[in-house]
Tab-separated table of C-alpha atoms in Angstrom:
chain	number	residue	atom	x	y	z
J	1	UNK	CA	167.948	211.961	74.681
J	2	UNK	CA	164.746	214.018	74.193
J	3	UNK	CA	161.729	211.819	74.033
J	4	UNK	CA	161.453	212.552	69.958
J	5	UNK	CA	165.028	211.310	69.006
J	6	UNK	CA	164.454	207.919	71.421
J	7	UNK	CA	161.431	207.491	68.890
J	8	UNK	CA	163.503	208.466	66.392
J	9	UNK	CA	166.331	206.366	67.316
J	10	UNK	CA	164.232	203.352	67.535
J	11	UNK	CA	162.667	203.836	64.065
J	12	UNK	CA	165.875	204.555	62.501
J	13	UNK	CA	167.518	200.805	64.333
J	14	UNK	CA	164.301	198.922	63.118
J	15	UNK	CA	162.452	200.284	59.876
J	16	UNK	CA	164.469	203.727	59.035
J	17	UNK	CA	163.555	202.772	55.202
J	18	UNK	CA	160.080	202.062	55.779
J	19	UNK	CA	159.256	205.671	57.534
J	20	UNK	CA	157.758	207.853	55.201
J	21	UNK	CA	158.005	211.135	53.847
J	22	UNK	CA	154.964	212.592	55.854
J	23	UNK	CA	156.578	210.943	59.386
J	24	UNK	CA	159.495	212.865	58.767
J	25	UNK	CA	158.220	215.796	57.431
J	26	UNK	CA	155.746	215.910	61.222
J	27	UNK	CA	159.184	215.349	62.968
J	28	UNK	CA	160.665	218.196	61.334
J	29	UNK	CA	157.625	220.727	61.849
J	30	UNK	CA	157.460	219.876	65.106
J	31	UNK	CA	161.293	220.829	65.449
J	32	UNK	CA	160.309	224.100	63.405
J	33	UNK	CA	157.771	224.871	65.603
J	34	UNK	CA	159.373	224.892	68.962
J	35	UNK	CA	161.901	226.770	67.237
J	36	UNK	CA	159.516	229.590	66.830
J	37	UNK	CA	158.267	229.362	70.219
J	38	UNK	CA	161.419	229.480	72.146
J	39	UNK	CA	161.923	232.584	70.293
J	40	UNK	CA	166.146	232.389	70.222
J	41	UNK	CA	168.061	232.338	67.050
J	42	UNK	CA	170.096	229.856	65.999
J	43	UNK	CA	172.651	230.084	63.453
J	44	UNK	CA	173.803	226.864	62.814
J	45	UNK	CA	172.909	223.292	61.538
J	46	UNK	CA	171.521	221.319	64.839
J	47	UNK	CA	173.648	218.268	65.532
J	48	UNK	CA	171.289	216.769	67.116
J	49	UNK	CA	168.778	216.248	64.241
J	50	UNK	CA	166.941	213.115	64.524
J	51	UNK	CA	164.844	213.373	61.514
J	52	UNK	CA	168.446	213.276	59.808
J	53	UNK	CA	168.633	209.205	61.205
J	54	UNK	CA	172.276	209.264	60.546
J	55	UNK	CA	172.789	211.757	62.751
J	56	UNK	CA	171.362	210.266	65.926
J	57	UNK	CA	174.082	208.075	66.705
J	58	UNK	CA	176.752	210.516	65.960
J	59	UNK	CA	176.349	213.638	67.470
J	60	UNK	CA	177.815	214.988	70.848
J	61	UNK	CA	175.695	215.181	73.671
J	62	UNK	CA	177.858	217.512	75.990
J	63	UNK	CA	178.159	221.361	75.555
J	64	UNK	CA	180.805	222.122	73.608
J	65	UNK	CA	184.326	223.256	75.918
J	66	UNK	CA	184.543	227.150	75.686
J	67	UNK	CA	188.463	227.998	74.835
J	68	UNK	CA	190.099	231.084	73.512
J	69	UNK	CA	191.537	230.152	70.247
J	70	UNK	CA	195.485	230.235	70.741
J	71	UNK	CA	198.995	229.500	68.749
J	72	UNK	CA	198.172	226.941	65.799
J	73	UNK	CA	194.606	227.763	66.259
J	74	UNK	CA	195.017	231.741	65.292
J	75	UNK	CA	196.145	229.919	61.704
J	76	UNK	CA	195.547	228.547	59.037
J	77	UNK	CA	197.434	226.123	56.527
J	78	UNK	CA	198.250	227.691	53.513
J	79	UNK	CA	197.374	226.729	49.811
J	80	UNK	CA	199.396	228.224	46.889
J	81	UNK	CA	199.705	227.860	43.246
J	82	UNK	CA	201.711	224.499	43.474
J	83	UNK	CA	198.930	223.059	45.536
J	84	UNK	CA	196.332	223.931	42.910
J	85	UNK	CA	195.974	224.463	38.912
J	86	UNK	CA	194.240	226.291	37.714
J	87	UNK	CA	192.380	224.390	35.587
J	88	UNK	CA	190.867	222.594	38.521
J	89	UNK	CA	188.073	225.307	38.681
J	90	UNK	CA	186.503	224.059	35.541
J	91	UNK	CA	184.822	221.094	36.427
J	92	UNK	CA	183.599	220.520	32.577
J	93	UNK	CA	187.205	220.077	30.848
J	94	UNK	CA	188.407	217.229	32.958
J	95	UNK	CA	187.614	214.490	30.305
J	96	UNK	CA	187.680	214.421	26.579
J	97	UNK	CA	183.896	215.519	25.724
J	98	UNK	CA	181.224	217.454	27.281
J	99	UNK	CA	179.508	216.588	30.233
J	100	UNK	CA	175.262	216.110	29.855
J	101	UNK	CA	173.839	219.052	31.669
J	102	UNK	CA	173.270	222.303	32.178
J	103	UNK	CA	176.396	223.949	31.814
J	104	UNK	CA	176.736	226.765	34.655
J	105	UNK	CA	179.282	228.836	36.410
J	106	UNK	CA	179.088	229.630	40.196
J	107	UNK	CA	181.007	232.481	42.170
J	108	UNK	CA	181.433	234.675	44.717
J	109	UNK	CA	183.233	236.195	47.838
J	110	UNK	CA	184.549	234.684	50.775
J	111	UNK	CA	185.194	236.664	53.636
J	112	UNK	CA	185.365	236.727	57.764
J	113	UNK	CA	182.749	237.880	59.612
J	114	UNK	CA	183.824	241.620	59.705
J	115	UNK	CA	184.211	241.435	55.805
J	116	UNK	CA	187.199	241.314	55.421
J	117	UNK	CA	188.107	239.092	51.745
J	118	UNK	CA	189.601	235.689	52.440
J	119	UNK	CA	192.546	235.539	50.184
J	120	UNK	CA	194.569	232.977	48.270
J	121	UNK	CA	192.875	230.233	49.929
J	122	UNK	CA	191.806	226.837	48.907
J	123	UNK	CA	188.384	226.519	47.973
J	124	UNK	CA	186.946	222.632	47.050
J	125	UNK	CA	183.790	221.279	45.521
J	126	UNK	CA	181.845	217.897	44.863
J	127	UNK	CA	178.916	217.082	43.650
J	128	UNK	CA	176.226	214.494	41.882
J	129	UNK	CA	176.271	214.881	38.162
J	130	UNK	CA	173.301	216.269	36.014
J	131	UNK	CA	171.383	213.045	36.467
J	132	UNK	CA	172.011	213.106	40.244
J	133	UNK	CA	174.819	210.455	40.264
J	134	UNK	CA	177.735	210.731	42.243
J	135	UNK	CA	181.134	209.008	40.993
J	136	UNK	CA	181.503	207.055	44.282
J	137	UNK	CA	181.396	203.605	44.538
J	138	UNK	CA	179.167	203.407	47.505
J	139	UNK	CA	176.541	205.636	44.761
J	140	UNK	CA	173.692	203.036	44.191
J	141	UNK	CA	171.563	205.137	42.480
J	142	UNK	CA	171.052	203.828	39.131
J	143	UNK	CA	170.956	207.179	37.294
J	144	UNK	CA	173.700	207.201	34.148
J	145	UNK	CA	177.365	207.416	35.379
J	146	UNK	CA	178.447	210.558	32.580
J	147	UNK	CA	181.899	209.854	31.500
J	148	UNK	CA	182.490	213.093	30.949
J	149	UNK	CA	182.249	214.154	34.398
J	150	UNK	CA	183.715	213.695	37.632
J	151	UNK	CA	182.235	216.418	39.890
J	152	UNK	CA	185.444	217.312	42.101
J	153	UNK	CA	186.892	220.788	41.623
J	154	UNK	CA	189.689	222.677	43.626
J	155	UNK	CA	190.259	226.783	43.543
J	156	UNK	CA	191.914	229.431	45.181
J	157	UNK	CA	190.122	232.593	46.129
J	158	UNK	CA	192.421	235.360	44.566
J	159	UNK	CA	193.267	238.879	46.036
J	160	UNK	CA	189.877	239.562	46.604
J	161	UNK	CA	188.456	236.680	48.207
J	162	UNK	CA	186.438	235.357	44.874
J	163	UNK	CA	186.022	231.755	44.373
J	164	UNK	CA	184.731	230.615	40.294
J	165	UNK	CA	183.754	227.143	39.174
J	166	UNK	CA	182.248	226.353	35.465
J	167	UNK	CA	180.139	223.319	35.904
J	168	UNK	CA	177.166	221.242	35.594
J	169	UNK	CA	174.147	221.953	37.307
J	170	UNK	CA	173.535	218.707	39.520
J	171	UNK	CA	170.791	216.664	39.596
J	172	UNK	CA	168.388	215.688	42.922
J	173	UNK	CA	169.344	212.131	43.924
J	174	UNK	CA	167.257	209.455	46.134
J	175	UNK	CA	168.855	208.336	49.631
J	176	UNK	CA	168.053	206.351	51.818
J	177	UNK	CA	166.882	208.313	55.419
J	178	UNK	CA	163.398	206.998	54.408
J	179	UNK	CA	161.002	205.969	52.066
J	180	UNK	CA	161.485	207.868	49.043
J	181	UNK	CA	163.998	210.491	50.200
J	182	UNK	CA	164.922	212.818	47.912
J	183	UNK	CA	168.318	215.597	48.673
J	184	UNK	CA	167.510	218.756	46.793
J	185	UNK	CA	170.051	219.555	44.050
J	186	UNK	CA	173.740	221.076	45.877
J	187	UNK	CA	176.947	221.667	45.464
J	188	UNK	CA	179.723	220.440	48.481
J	189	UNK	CA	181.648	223.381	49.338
J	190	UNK	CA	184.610	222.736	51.549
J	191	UNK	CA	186.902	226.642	52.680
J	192	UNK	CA	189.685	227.379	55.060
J	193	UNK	CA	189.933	230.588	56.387
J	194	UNK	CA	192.974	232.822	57.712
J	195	UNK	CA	192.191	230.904	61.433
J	196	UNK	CA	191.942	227.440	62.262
J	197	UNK	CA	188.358	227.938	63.685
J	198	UNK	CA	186.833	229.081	60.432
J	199	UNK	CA	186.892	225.546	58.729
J	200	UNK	CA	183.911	224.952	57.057
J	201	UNK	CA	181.916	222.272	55.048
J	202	UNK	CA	178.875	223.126	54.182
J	203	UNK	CA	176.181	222.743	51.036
J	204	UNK	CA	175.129	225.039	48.246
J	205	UNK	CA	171.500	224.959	46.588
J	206	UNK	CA	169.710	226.257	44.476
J	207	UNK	CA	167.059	228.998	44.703
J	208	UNK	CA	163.642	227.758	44.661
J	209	UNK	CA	164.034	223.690	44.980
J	210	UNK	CA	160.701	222.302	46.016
J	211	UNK	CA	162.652	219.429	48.167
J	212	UNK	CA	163.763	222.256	50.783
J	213	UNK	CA	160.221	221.695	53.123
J	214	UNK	CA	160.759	217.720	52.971
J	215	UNK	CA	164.939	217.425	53.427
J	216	UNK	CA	166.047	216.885	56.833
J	217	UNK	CA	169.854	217.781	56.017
J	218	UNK	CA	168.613	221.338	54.826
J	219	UNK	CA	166.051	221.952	57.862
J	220	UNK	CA	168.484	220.756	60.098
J	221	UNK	CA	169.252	224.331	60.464
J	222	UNK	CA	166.179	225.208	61.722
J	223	UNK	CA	166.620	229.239	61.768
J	224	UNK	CA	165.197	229.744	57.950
J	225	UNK	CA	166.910	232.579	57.535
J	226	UNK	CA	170.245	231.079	58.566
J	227	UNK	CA	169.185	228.279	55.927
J	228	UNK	CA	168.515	230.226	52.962
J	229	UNK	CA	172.329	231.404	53.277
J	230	UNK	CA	172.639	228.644	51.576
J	231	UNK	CA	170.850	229.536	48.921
J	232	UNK	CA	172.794	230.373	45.527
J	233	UNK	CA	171.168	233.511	43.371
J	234	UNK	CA	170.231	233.619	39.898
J	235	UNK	CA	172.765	236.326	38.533
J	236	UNK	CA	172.459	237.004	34.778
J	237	UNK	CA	175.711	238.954	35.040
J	238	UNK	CA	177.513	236.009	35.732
J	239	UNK	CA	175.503	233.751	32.829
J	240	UNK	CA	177.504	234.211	29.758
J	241	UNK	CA	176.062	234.487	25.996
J	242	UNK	CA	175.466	231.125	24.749
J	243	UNK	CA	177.667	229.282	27.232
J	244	UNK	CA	176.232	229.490	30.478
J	245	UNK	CA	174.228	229.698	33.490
J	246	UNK	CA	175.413	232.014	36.052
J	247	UNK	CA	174.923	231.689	39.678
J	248	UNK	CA	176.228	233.950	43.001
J	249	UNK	CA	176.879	232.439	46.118
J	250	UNK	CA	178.929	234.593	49.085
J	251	UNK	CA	180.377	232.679	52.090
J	252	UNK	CA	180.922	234.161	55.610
J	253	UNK	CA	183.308	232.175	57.457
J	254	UNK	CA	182.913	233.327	61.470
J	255	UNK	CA	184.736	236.207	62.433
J	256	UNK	CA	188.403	235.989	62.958
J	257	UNK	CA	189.983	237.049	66.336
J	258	UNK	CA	193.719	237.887	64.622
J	259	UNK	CA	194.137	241.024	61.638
J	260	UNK	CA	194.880	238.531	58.990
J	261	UNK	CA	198.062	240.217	57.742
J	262	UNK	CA	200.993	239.721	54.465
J	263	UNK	CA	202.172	236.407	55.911
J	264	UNK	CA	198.145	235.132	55.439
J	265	UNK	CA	198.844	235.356	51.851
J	266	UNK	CA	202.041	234.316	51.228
J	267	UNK	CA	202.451	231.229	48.991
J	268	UNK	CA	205.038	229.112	47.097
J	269	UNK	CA	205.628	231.722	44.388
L	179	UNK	CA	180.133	245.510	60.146
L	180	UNK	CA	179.769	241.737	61.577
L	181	UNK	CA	177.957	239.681	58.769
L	182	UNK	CA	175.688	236.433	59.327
L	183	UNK	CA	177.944	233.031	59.303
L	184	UNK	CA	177.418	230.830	56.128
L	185	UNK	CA	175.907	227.952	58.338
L	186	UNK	CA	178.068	224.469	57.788
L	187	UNK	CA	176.388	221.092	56.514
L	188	UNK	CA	177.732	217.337	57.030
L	189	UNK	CA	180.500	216.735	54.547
L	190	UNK	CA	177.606	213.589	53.505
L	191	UNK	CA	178.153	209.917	52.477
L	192	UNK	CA	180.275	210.307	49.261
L	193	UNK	CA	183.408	212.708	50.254
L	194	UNK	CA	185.592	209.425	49.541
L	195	UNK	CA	186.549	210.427	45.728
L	196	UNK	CA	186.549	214.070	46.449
L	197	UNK	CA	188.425	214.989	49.196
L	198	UNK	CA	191.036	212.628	50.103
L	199	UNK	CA	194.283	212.470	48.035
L	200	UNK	CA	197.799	210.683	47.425
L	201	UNK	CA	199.873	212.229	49.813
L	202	UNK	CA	196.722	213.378	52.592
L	203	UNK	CA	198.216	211.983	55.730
L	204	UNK	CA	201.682	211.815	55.662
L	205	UNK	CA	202.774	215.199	56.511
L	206	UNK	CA	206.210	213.455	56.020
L	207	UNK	CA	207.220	210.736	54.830
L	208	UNK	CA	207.420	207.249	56.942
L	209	UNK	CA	210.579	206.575	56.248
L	210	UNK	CA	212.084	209.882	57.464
L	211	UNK	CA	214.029	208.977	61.146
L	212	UNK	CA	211.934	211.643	63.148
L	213	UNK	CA	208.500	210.614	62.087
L	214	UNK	CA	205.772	209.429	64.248
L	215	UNK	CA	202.334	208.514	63.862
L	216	UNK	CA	199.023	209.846	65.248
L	217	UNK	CA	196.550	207.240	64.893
L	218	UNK	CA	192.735	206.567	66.495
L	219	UNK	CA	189.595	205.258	65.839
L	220	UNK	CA	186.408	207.163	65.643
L	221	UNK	CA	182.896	205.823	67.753
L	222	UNK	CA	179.710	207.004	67.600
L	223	UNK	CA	177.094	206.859	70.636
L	224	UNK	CA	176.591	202.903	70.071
L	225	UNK	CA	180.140	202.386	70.472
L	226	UNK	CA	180.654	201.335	66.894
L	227	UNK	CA	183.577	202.592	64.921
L	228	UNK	CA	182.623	205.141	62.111
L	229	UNK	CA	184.105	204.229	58.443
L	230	UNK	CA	183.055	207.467	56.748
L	231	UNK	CA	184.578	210.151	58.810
L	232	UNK	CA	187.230	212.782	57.602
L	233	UNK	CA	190.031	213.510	60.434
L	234	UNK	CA	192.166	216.918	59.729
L	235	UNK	CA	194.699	217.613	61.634
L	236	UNK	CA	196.591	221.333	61.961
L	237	UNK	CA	199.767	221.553	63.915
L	238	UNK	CA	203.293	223.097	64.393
L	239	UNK	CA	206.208	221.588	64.136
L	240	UNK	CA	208.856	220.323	66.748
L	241	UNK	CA	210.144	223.749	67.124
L	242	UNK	CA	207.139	225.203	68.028
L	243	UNK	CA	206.925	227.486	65.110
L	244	UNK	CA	204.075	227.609	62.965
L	245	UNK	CA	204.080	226.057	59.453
L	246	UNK	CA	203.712	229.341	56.734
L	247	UNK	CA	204.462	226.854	53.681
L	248	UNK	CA	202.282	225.491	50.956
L	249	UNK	CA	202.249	222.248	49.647
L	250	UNK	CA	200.090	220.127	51.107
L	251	UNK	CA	198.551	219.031	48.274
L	252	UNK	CA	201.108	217.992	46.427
L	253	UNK	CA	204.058	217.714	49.260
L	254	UNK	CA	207.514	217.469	48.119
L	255	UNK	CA	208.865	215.123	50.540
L	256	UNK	CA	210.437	217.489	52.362
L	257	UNK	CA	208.476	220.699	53.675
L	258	UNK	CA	206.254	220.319	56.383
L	259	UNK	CA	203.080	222.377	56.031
L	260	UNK	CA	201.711	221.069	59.746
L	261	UNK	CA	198.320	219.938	58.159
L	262	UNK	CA	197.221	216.670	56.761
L	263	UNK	CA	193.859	214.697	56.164
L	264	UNK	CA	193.013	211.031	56.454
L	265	UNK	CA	189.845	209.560	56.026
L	266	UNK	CA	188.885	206.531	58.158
L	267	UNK	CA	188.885	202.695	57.104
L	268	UNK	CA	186.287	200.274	57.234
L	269	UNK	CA	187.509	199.515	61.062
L	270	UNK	CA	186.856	203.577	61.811
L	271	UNK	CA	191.006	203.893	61.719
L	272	UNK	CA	192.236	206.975	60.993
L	273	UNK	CA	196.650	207.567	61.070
L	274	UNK	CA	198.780	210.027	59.789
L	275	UNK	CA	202.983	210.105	59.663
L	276	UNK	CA	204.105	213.168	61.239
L	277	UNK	CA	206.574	215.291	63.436
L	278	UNK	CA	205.788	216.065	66.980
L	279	UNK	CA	204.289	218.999	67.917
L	280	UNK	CA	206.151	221.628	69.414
L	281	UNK	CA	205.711	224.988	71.961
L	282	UNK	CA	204.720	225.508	75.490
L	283	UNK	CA	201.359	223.404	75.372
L	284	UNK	CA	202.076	221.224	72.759
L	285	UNK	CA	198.323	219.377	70.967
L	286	UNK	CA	197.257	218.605	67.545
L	287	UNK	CA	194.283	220.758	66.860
L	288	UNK	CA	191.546	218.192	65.235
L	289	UNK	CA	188.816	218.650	62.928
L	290	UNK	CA	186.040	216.420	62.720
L	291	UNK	CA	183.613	215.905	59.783
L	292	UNK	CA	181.098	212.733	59.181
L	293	UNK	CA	178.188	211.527	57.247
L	294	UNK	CA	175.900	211.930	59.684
L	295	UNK	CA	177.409	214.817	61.874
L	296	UNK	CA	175.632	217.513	60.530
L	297	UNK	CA	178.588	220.406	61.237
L	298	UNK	CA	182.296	219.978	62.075
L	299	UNK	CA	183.393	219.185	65.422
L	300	UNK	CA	186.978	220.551	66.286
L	301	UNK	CA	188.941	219.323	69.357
L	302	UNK	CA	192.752	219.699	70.812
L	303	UNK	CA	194.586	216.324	71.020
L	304	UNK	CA	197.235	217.284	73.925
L	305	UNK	CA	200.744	215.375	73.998
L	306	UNK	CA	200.644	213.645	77.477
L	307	UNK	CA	201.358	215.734	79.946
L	308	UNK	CA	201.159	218.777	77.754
L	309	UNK	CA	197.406	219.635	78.706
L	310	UNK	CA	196.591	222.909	80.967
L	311	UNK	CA	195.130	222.010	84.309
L	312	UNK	CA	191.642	220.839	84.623
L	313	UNK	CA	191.100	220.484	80.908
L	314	UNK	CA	188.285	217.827	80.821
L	315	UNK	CA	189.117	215.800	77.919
L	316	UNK	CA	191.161	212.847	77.343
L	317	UNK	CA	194.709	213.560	75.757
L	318	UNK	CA	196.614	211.878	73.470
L	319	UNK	CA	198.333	208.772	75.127
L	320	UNK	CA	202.032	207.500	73.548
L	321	UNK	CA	202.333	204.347	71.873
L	322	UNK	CA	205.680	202.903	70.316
L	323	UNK	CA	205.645	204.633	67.418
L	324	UNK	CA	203.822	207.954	68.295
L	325	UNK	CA	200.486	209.042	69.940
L	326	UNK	CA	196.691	207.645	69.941
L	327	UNK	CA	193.821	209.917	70.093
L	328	UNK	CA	190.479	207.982	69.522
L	329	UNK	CA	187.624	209.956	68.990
L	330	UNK	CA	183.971	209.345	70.653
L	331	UNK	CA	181.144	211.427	68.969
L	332	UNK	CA	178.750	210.377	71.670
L	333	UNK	CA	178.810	208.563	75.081
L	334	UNK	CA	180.073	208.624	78.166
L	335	UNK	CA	183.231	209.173	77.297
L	336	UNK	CA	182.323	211.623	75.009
L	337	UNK	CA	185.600	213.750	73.189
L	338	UNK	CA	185.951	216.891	74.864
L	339	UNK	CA	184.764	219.421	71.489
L	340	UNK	CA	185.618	222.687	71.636
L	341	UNK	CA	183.418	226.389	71.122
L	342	UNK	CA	185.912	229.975	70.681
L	343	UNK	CA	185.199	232.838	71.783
L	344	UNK	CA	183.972	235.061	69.197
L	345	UNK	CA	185.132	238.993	68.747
């Protein structure tokens, strides 16, 4: 344990919820800036965060095992139309009225690392309602619950690899890393690709949040271009004449080391 | 034309009414006569089990072939589509109902996600015996109804995660 995350690890055993915004927003330059130095790029989130206190406890301290991917691992399970309907993707239908909120649809591509679409394939989504309340149990914050919204949605990609939820833009919502946390406003996205390897969970946002600088979760990929992949686009050609916001988010899952081929997009039908 | 990775986040504290589902971890049913169960516990670096992790598991089936069908999320009772999802219990207990793995080198392959573990972490959980040589990670040991795999994020006796070779 570097001398930072034993600091870190104390303060997050003793008085986590007393440390305060501008002690963990020093922690995380500090991170940023021997990041620059060391001058090697890094496309992924850091495990080993400790500004994120949660993660401290609960991330591996070994290099990972090199393998070459083999049997199972060369696949993928496969989603089809009895796994999913369709009207899943609209996350603003599941109840009898209207959710509160901005109303807004989000889409885009998936695809491998060489481009190549990621097809049929399930695509699922959570998030905090507009008032940046989650419909969880263990979701304290004492922002409305909206009755007319649950904030779980399922898809599958179709022949070209696009995903498309209508939802409700969600709300920033206070947690409890330190003294008055806040998570910038995101979207849970969880994706299978044609290979085992390619699972991914990850976290959409939204361009231009001012919580980015002070949210450990988001810095903990420290690269900031890597980061603002994460980052949704405004795109008026997806907004829709009086009905909604548009956004476009693509997702590269890593590259594949098998030609996905016909069998990748069988289903049930 | 290789493009830049979408980099992965934890899957957070509040997964619980999202992703798990009726049906998750019982890749077939408990009452069917070849069904085991793959069951562990999760720890983190203080030894203390972890109640808000999210085990996947991926897998062929006793013939070694593997599973091209759909269904998982709303399984039939009677095709196996090899994957499955359980969340852990207060206790850090994860279990699904299963077949046994099949093939030369027989192992469940494992994916890890956690509030708190800021990507997924994927592993191999080896039937006994069924590991290559010098593969330094624990395997999955038999009990009386199937196989245990427990699952240390941090420690000592850290779980073996594993990194693939890219193209």
């Amino acid at each position: 344990m570097t001398e930072l995350a034993a600091a870190a690890a104390s303060s997050a055993s003793s008085d986590a919820a007393s440390t305060s915004q501008a002690e963990i927003s020093a922690e995380i330059d500090a991170i940023a800036q021997e990041y620059d130095a060391a001058q090697v790029v890094e496309t992924d989130a850091r495990l080993d965060y400790p500004p994120y206190r949660s993660s401290i406890l609960r991330h591996p301290t070994k290099a990972p095992h090199q393998v070459d991917p083999e049997g199972i691992e060369l696949w993928a399970p496969v989603f089809g139309q009895r796994d999913v309907d369709p009207l899943e993707s609209d996350l603003t239908i599941q109840h009898r009225g209207e959710p509160v909120g901005e109303r807004m649809v989000v889409t885009g591509r998936v695809t491998d690392g060489a481009g190549r679409p990621v097809r049929h394939q399930l695509v699922e989504v959570w998030q905090a309602n507009a008032g940046g309340r989650y419909l969880h149990q263990r979701d304290q914050h004492p922002a409305a619950i909206d009755p007319n919204f649950t904030g779980t949605g399922r898809c599958l990609t179709d022949g070209d690899g696009t995903y498309r939820f209508t939802t409700i833009r969600p709300g920033p919502y206070p947690w409890r890393n330190h003294h008055n946390a806040w998570r910038p406003a995101h979207i849970h996205f969880s994706l299978f690709g044609t290979e085992f390897t390619q699972r991914l969970i990850t976290q959409m946002y939204f361009p231009g949040d001012p919580l980015f600088a002070l949210d450990p979760i988001y810095q903990s990929i420290v690269d900031p271009a890597a980061r603002a992949r994460l980052v949704a686009t405004y795109d008026h050609d997806v907004t829709t004449h009086e009905w909604a916001t548009g956004y476009r988010w693509d997702i590269v899952l890593t590259g594949s080391h098998r030609t996905p081929t016909d069998a990748d997009t069988e289903d049930d039908q | 034309m290789t493009l830049a990775p979408t980099p992965g986040q934890t899957v957070g504290p509040f997964f619980g009414y999202a992703l798990p589902y009726d049906g998750d971890s019982h890749l077939v049913p408990p009452t069917r006569p070849d069904a085991i169960r793959l069951h562990g516990r999760v720890y983190d670096g203080a030894g203390d089990p972890v109640p808000d992790a999210l085990i996947e598991v991926w897998q062929t089936g006793p013939d070694g072939a593997v599973p091209r069908a759909a269904g998982s999320l709303h399984r039939d009772g009677y095709t196996f589509t090899g994957w499955g999802r359980a969340a852990t219990d207060r206790t850090g207990h994860f279990q699904f109902t299963t077949l046994r793995p099949g093939g030369a080198t027989p192992y469940f392959a494992i994916t890890v996600f956690a509030r708190g573990l800021l990507d997924r972490l994927l592993t191999r959980a080896y039937l006994p015996g069924a590991a290559p040589e010098h593969w330094p990670g624990a395997t999955a040991r038999a009990d009386d109804r199937g196989f245990v795999f427990d699952i240390r994020l941090q420690g000592e006796d850290e779980t073996v995660f594993l990194a693939y070779a890219q193209d």
